[in-house]
Every structure is written in C-alpha cells, then in structure tokens.
PDB file of C-alpha atoms in Angstrom:
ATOM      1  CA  UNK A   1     -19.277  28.062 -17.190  1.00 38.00           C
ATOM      2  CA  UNK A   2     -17.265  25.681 -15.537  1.00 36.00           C
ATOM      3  CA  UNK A   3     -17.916  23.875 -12.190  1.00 38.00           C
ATOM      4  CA  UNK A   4     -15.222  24.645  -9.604  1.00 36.00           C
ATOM      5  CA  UNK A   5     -14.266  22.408  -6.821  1.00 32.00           C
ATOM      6  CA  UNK A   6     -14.204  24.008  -3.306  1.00 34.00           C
ATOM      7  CA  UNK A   7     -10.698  24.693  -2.176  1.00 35.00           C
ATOM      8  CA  UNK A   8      -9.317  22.138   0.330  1.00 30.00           C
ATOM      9  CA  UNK A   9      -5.891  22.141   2.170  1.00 35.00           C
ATOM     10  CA  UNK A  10      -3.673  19.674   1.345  1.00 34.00           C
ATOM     11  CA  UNK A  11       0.316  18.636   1.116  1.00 38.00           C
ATOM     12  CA  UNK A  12       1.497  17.882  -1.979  1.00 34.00           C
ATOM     13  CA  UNK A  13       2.718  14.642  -2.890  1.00 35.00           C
ATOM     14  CA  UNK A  14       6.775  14.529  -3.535  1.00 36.00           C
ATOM     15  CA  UNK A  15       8.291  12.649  -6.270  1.00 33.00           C
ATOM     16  CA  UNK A  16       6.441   9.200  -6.449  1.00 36.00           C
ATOM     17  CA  UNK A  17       4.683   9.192  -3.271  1.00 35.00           C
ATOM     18  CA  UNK A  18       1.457   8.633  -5.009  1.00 35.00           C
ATOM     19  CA  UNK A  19       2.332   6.060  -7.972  1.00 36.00           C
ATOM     20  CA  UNK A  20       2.743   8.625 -10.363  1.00 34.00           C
ATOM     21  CA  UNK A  21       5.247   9.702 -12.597  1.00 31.00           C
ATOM     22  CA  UNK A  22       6.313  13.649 -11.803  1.00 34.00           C
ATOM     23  CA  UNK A  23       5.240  16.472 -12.486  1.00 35.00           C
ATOM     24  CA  UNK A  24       5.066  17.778 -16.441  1.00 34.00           C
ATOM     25  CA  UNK A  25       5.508  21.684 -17.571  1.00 35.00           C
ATOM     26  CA  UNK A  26       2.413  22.871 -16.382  1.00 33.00           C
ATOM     27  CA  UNK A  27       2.967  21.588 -12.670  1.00 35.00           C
ATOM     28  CA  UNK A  28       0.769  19.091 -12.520  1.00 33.00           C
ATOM     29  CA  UNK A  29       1.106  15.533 -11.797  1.00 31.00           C
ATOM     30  CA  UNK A  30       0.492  12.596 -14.387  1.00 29.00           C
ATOM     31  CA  UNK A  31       0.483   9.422 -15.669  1.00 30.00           C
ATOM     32  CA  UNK A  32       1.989   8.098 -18.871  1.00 29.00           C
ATOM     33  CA  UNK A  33      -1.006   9.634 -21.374  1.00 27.00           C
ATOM     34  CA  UNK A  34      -1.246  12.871 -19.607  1.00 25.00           C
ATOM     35  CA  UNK A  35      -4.954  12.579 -18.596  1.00 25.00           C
ATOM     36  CA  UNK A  36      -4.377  12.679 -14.921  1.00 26.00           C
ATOM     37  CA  UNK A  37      -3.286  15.911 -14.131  1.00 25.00           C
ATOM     38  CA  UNK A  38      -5.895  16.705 -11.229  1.00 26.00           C
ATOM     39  CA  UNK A  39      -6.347  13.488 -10.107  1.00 27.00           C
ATOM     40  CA  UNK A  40      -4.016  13.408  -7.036  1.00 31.00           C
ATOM     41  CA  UNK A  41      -6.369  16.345  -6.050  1.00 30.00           C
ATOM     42  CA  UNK A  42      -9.487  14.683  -6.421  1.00 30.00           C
ATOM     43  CA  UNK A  43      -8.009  11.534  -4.188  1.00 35.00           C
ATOM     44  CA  UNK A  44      -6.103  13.629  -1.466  1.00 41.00           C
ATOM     45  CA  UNK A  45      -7.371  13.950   1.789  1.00 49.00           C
ATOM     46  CA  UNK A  46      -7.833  17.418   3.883  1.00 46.00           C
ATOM     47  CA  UNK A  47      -4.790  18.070   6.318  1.00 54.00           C
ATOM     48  CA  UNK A  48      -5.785  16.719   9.652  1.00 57.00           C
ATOM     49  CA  UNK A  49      -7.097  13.236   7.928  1.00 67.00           C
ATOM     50  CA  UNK A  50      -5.792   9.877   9.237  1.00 85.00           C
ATOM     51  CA  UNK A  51      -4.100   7.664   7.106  1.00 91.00           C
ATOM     52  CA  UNK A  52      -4.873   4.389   8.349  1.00 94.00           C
ATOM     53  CA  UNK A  53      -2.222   1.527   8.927  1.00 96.00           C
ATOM     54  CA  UNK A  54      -3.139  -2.034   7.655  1.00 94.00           C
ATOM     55  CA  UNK A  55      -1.246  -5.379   7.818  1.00 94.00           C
ATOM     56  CA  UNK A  56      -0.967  -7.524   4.247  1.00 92.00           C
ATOM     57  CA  UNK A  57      -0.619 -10.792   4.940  1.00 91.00           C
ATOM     58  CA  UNK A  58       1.729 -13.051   2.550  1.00 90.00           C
ATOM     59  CA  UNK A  59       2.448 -16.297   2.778  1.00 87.00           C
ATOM     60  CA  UNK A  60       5.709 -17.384   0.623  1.00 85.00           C
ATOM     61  CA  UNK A  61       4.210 -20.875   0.278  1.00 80.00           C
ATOM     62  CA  UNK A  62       1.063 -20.034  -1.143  1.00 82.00           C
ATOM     63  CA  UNK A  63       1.298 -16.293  -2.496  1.00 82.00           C
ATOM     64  CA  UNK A  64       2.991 -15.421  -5.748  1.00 80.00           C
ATOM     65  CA  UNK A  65       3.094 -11.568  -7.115  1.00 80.00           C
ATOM     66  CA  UNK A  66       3.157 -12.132 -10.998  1.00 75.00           C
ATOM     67  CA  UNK A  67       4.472 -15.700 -10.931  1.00 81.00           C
ATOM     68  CA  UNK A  68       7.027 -15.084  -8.100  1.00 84.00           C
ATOM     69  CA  UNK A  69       7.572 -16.150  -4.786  1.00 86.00           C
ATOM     70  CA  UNK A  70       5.765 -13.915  -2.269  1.00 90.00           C
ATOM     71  CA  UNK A  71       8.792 -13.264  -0.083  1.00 93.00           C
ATOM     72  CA  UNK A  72      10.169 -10.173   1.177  1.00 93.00           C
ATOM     73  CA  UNK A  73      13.597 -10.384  -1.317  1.00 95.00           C
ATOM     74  CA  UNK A  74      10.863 -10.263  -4.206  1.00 94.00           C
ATOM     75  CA  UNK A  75       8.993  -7.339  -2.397  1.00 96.00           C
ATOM     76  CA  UNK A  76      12.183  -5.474  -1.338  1.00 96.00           C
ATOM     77  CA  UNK A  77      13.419  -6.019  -5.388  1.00 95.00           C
ATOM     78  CA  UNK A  78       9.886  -4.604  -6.338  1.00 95.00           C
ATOM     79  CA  UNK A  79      10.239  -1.993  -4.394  1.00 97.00           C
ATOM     80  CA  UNK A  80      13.448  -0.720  -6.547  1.00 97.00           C
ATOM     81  CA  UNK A  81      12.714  -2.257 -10.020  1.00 96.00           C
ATOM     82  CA  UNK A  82       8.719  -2.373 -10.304  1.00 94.00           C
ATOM     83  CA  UNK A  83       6.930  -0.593  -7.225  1.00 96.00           C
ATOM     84  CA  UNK A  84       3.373   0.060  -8.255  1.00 96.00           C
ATOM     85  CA  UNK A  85       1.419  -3.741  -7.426  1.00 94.00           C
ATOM     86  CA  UNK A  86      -2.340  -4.782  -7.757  1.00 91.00           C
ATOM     87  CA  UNK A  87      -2.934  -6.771  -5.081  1.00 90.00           C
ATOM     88  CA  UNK A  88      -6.223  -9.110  -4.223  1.00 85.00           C
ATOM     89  CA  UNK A  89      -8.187  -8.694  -1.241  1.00 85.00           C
ATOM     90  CA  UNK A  90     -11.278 -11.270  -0.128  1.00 76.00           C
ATOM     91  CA  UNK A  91     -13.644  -7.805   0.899  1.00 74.00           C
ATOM     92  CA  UNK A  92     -13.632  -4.477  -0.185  1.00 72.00           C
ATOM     93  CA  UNK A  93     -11.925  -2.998   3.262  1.00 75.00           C
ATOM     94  CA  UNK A  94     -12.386   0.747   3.869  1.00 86.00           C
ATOM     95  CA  UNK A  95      -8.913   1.891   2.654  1.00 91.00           C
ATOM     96  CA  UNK A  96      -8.505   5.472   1.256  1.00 93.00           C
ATOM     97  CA  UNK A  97      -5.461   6.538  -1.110  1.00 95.00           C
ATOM     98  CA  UNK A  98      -2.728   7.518   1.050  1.00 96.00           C
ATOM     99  CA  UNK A  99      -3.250   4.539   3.792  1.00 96.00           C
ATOM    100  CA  UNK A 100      -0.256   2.552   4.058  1.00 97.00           C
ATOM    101  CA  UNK A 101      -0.175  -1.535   3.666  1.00 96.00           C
ATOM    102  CA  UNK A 102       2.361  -2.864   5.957  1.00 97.00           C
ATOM    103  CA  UNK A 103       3.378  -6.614   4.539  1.00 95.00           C
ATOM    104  CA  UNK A 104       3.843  -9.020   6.803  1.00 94.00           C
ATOM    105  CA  UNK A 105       5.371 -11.989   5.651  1.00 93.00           C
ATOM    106  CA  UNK A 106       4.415 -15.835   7.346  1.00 90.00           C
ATOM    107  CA  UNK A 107       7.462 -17.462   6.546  1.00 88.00           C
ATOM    108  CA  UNK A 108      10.211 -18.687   7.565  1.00 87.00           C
ATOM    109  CA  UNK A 109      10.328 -15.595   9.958  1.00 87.00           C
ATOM    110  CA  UNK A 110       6.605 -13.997  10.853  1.00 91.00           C
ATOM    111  CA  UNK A 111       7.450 -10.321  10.149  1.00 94.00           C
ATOM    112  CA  UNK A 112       6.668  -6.791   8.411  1.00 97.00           C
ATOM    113  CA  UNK A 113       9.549  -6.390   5.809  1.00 96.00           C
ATOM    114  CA  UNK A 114       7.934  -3.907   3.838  1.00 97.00           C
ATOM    115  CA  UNK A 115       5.277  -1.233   3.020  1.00 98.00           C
ATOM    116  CA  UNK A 116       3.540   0.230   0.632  1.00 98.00           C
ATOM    117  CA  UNK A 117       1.202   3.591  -0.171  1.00 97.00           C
ATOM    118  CA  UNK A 118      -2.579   2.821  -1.254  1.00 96.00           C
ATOM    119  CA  UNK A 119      -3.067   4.574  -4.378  1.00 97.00           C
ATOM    120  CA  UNK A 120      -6.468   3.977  -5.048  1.00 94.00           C
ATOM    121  CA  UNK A 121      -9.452   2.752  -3.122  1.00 93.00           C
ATOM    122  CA  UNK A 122     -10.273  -0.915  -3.766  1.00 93.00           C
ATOM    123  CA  UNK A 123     -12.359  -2.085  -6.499  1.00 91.00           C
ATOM    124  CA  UNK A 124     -14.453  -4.835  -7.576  1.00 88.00           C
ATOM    125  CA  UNK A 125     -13.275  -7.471  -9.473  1.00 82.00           C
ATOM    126  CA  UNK A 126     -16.113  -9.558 -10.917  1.00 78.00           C
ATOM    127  CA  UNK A 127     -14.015 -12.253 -12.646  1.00 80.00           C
ATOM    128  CA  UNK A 128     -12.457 -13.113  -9.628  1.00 75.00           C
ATOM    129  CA  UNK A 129     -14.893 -15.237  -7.138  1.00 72.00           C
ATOM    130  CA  UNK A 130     -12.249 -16.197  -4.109  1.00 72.00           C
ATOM    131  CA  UNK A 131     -10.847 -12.339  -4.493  1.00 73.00           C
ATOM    132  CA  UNK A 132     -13.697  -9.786  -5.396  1.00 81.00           C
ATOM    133  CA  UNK A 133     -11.914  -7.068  -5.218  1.00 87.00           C
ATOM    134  CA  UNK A 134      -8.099  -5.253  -6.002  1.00 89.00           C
ATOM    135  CA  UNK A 135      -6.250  -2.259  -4.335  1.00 93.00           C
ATOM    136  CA  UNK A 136      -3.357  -0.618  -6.322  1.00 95.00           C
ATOM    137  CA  UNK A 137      -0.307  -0.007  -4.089  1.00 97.00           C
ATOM    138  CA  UNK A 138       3.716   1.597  -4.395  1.00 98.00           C
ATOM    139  CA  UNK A 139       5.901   0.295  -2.472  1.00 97.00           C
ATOM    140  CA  UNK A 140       8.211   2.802  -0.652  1.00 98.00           C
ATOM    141  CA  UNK A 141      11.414   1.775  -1.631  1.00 98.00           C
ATOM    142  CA  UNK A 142      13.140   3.446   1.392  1.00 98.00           C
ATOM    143  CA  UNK A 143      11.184   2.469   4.400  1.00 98.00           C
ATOM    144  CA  UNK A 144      11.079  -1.404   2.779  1.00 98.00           C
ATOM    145  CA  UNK A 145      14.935  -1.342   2.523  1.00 98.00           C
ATOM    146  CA  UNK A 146      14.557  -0.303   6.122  1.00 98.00           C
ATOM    147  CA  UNK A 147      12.359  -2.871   7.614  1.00 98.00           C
ATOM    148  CA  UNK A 148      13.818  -5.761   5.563  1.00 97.00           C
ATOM    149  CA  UNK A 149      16.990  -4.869   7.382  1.00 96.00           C
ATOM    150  CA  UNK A 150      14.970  -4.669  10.792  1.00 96.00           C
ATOM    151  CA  UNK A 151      11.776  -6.440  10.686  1.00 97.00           C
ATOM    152  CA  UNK A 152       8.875  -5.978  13.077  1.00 96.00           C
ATOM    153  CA  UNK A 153       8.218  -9.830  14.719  1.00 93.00           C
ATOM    154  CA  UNK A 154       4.288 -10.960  15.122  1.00 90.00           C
ATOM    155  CA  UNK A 155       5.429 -10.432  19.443  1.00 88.00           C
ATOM    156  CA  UNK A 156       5.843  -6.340  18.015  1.00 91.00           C
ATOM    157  CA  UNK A 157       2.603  -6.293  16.202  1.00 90.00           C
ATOM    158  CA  UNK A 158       0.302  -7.482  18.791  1.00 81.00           C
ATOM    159  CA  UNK A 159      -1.692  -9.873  16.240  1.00 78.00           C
ATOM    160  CA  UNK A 160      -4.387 -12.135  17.278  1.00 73.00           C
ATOM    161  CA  UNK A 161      -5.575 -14.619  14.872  1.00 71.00           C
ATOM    162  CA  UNK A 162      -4.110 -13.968  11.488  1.00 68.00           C
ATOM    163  CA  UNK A 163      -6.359 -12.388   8.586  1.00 69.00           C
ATOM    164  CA  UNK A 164      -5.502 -11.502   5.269  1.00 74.00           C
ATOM    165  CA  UNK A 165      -5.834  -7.909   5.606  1.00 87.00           C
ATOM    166  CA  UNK A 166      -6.227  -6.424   9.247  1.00 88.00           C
ATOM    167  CA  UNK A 167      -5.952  -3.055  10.844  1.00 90.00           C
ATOM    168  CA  UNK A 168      -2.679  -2.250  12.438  1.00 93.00           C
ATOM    169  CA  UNK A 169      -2.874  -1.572  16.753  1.00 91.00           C
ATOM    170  CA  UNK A 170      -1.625   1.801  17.692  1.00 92.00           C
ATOM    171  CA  UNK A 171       1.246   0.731  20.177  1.00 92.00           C
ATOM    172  CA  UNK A 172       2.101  -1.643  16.745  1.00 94.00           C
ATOM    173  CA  UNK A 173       2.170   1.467  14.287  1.00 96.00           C
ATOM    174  CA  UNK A 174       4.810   3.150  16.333  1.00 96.00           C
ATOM    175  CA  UNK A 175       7.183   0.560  16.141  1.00 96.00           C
ATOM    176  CA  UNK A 176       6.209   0.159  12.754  1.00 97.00           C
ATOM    177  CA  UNK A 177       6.758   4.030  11.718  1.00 97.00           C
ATOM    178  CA  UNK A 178      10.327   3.943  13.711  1.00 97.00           C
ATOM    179  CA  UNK A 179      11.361   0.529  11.944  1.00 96.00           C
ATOM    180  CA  UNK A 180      11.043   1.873   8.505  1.00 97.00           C
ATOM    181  CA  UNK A 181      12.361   5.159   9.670  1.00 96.00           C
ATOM    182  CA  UNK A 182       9.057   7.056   9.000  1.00 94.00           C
TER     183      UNK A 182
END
C-alpha cells in the first residue's frame, strides 16, 4: 500500500517558473530524464506562504558566472539564452524554492538589474572552503529585461553595509516588485 501525502493548496507553476522544462502527457512537470514529475509538489509552499526577497551581490571586478564578467549585460543575456545558474553563497541562508534573488550589481552603477526564482534550497558544497554552499536559481527573463532598463539605485534599496547575500527591506521590495513589473 502506498504512502499518500496529505493534500496541500497550492498554485501551479506556469511555463518555466520553477526551472523546469513543461509539462509531459501525463500533466506533470519534469526535467530532461523524466524522474521529476512530483517534485515541484514536494518543494511548493502552501498558499498564504511568504516568498522571501533577497539581494545577490555581484561585483563585475571580482565575480565571473562561468568565466564571464559578472555584469548585468551577461545576466540580462542569461536570462534569454541560459537562465537556470548555480550560484555560491559563504552560509547556508534560509532560502526556500520560490524566494526570489534580486542581483544587485557594484559597478560602475550600484543597482538591481535583475532577478531570479530560487529553485532549490541551498546545499553544501564540501570542496569549496571560501563558498560552502550553492543555491540553484532561473532568472526571469521578463522582469530582468525590465529592471536592466530601470534599475533600482543602492538610495532605493535602503542598504547598510554591503553583504553578499542580504534580506531585502519591505519599503525596498515594493519598488523592487514595480521596477520589474511584478
């Protein structure tokens, strides 16, 4: 007899909202083997959940994402060409799938140009001392074409001393959310 998970409310993901390709002929969603057909289930959240908002720090300079410059015409070409990322953090964080990661970018101008949907919660990385752990993200290729029309300035976002990864203020999140037309 099979185990049966309690029934929870939840929305559905549309087309690539959750890194994943759509859905196959049974309905469900997948990825490229076809072994993760409940598995936006198991990671969604019951309606009434908050996503929580988090700033991504980059730094041009310093950063790279596979070999290339950190900057927000990589990210917004990401975004359209190769959207799902695994990105470093120095601590595990208490992000859930469906938080978004707002990436604000030092240089030249100090600004959110682009965001992204945590698909998975962040995991250890054991080969990596300076980084220990890595969260899988999409980008949202709309809202980043958005914002890297419109960026949100550092003055917007309310940000004290600069971290890698930080939570987003509320009066922040609403400019955020109108900038990328969310």
């Amino acid at each position: 007899m099979e185990a049966m998970m309690p029934e929870r409310a939840v929305a559905s993901p549309s087309r690539g909202e959750v890194g994943q390709l759509p859905a196959c002929d049974s309905g469900g969603w997948h990825d490229a083997q076809h072994v993760e057909v409940a598995s936006w289930a198991a990671g969604a959240r019951a309606m009434g959940e908050i996503v929580q908002d988090w700033i991504y720090i980059l730094n041009p300079n310093k950063d790279t994402l596979d070999g290339e410059p950190s900057d927000k015409e990589t990210v917004r070409r990401l975004a359209h060409e190769d959207p799902e990322l695994d990105l470093w953090l120095s601590r595990r964080n208490r992000m859930n799938p469906g938080d978004r990661l707002w990436f604000f970018f030092s240089q030249p101008e100090s600004a959110v140009a682009a965001v992204a949907e945590v698909d998975r919660e962040p995991r250890e990385d054991p080969d990596d001392p300076d980084f220990s752990y890595r969260v899988d993200v999409t980008l949202l290729t709309g809202p980043t074409d958005t914002l890297y029309g419109n960026p949100v300035g550092r003055g917007d976002l309310e940000l004290g001393q600069v971290r890698s990864v930080q939570k987003v203020k509320p009066a922040a999140l609403q400019i955020l959310l109108a900038r990328a037309g969310m």
